[in-house]
Coordinates of C-alpha atoms in Angstrom, one line a residue:
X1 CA -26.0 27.0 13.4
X2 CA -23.0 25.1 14.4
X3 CA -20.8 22.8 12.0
X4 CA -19.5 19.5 12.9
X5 CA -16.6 19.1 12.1
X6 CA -16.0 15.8 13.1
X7 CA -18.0 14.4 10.5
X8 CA -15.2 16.3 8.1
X9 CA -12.0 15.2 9.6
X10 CA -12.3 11.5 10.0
X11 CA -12.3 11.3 6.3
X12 CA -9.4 12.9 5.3
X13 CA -7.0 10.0 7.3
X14 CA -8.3 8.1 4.0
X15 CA -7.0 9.7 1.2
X16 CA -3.9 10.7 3.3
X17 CA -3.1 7.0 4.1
X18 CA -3.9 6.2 0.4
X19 CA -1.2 9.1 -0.8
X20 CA 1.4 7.9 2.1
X21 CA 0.7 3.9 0.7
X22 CA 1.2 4.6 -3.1
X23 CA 4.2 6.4 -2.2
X24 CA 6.0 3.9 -1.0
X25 CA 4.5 1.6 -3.6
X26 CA 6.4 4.2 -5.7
X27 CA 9.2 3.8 -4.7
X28 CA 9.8 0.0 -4.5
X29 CA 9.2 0.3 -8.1
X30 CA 11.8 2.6 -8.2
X31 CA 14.1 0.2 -6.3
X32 CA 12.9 -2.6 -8.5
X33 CA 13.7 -1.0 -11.8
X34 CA 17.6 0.1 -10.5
X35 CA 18.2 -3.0 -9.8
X36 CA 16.7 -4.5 -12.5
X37 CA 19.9 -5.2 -14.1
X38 CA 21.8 -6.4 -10.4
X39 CA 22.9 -10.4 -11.5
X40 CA 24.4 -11.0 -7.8
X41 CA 23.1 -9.4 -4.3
X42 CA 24.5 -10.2 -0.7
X43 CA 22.1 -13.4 -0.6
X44 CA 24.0 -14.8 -3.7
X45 CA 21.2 -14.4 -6.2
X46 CA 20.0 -11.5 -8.4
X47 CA 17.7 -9.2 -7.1
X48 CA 14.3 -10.3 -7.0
X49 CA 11.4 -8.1 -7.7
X50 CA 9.6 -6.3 -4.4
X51 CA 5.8 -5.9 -4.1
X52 CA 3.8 -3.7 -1.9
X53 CA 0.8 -5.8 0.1
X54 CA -1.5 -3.2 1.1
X55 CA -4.3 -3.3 4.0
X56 CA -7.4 -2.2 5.1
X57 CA -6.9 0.3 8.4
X58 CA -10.1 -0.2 10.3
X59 CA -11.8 2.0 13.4
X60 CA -14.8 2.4 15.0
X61 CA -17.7 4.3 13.9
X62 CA -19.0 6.0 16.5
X63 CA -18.8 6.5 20.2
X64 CA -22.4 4.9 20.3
X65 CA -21.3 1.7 19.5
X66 CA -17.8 1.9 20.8
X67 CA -16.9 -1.8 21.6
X68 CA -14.2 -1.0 24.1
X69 CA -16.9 -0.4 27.1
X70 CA -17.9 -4.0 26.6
X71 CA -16.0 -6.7 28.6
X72 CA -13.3 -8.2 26.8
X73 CA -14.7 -11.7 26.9
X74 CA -18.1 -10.0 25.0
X75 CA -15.5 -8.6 22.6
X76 CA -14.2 -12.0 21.4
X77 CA -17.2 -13.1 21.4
X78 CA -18.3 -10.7 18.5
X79 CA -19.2 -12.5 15.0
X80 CA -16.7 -11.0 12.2
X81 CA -20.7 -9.4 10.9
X82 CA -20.6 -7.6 13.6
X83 CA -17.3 -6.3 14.1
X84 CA -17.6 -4.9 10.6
X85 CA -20.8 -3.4 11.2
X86 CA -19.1 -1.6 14.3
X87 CA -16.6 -0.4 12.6
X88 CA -15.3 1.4 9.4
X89 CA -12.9 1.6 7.2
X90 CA -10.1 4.6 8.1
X91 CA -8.2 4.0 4.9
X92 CA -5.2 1.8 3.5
X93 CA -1.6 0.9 4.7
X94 CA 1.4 -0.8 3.5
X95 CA 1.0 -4.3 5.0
X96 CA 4.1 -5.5 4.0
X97 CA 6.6 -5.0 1.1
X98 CA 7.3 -8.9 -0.1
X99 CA 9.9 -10.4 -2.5
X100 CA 8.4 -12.3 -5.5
X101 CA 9.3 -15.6 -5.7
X102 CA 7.0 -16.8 -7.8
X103 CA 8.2 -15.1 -11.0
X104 CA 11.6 -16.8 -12.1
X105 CA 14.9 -15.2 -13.2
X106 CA 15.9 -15.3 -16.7
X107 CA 18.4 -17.5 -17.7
X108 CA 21.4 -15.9 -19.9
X109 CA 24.0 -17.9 -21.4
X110 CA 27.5 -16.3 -21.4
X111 CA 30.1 -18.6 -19.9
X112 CA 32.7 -15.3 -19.4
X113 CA 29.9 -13.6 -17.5
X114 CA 31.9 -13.1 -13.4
X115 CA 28.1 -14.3 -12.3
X116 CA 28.0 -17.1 -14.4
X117 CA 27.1 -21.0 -12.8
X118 CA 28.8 -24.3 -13.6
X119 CA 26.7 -24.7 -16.8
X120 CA 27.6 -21.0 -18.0
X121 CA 24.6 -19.2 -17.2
X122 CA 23.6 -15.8 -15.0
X123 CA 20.4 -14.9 -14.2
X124 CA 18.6 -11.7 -14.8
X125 CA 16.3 -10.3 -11.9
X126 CA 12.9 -11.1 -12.2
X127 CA 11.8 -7.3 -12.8
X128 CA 10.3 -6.7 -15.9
X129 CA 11.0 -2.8 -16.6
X130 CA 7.8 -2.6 -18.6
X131 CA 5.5 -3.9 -16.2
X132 CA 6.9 -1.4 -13.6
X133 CA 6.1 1.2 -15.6
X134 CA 2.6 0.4 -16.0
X135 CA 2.4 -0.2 -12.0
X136 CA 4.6 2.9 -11.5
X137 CA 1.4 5.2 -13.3
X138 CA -1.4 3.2 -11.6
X139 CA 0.4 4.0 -8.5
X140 CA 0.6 7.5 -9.8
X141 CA -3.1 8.0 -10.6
X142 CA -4.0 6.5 -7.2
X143 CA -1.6 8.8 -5.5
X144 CA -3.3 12.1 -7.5
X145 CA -6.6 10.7 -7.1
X146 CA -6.3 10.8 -3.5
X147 CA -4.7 13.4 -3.3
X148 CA -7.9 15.5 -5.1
X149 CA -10.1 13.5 -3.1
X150 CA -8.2 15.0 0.1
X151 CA -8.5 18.4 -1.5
X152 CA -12.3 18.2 -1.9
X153 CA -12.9 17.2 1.7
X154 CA -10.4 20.1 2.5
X155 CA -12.4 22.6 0.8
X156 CA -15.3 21.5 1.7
X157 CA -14.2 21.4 5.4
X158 CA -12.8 25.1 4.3
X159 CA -16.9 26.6 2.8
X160 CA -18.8 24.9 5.8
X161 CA -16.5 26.9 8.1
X162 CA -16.7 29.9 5.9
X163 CA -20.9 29.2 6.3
X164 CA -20.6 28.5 9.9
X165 CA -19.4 32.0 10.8
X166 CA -22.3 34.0 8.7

């Protein structure tokens, strides 16, 4: 009795890429909350909070429906229905890492401040300490949830070869 395992390994790009993703989510929150005090950068500002845009990684399913043997002008030609249906989802990636400008800087008053305006206020980074904690643990239960995800696979990649050889 033989054991595929191809059907095993595909599946452990996914929790790999979700590990690899959340680290890096990890540690722009780190770089968010060092600099959350930083009143003036090289742009002339203070530091503005950084935010991880993650992504879907897609591939195709199976060699069956493999859409590169069609013509490229049938591939265009596919309806988004059935480009999903020919393909599946390989895991998650870092898109982009984006500055938030949609959440302002606070305001401080303290005309003796070296970063202070005209007026005699400085401005605070946008980074709220407490809410990068919070997205610091989600982050970190993602990361350990698929990281045991990827373990499970592992071993069970690990018993079917055990069973394989019996």
């Amino acid at each position: 009795m033989g054991i595929n395992m191809g059907s095993f390994l595909p599946h452990l790009t996914i929790p790999t890429s979700g590990m690899s993703a959340q680290r890096l989510r990890m540690e722009v929150i780190g770089h968010n909350v060092a600099n959350a005090s930083t009143t003036m950068t090289e742009t002339g500002e203070a530091f503005r909070r950084q935010i991880t845009l993650f992504q879907e990684v897609r591939g195709l399913k199976n060699v069956e429906m493999d859409i590169r043997k069609r013509k490229f002008g049938d591939v265009l030609n596919l309806t988004l229905a059935e480009r999903r249906e020919k393909t599946t989802n390989r895991g998650v990636q870092v898109q982009a890492v984006l500055k938030d400008y949609e959440t302002p800087f606070t305001p401080v008053y303290d005309p003796t401040h070296p970063h202070a305006d005209e007026d005699g206020y400085y401005y605070m980074p946008n980074v709220d300490v407490a809410e990068e904690q919070m997205d610091y643990m989600a982050a970190q239960q993602s990361f350990m949830l698929n990281y045991s995800v990827f373990n499970s696979l592992a071993s069970l990649a690990s018993r079917s070869l055990t069973l394989g050889r019996n």
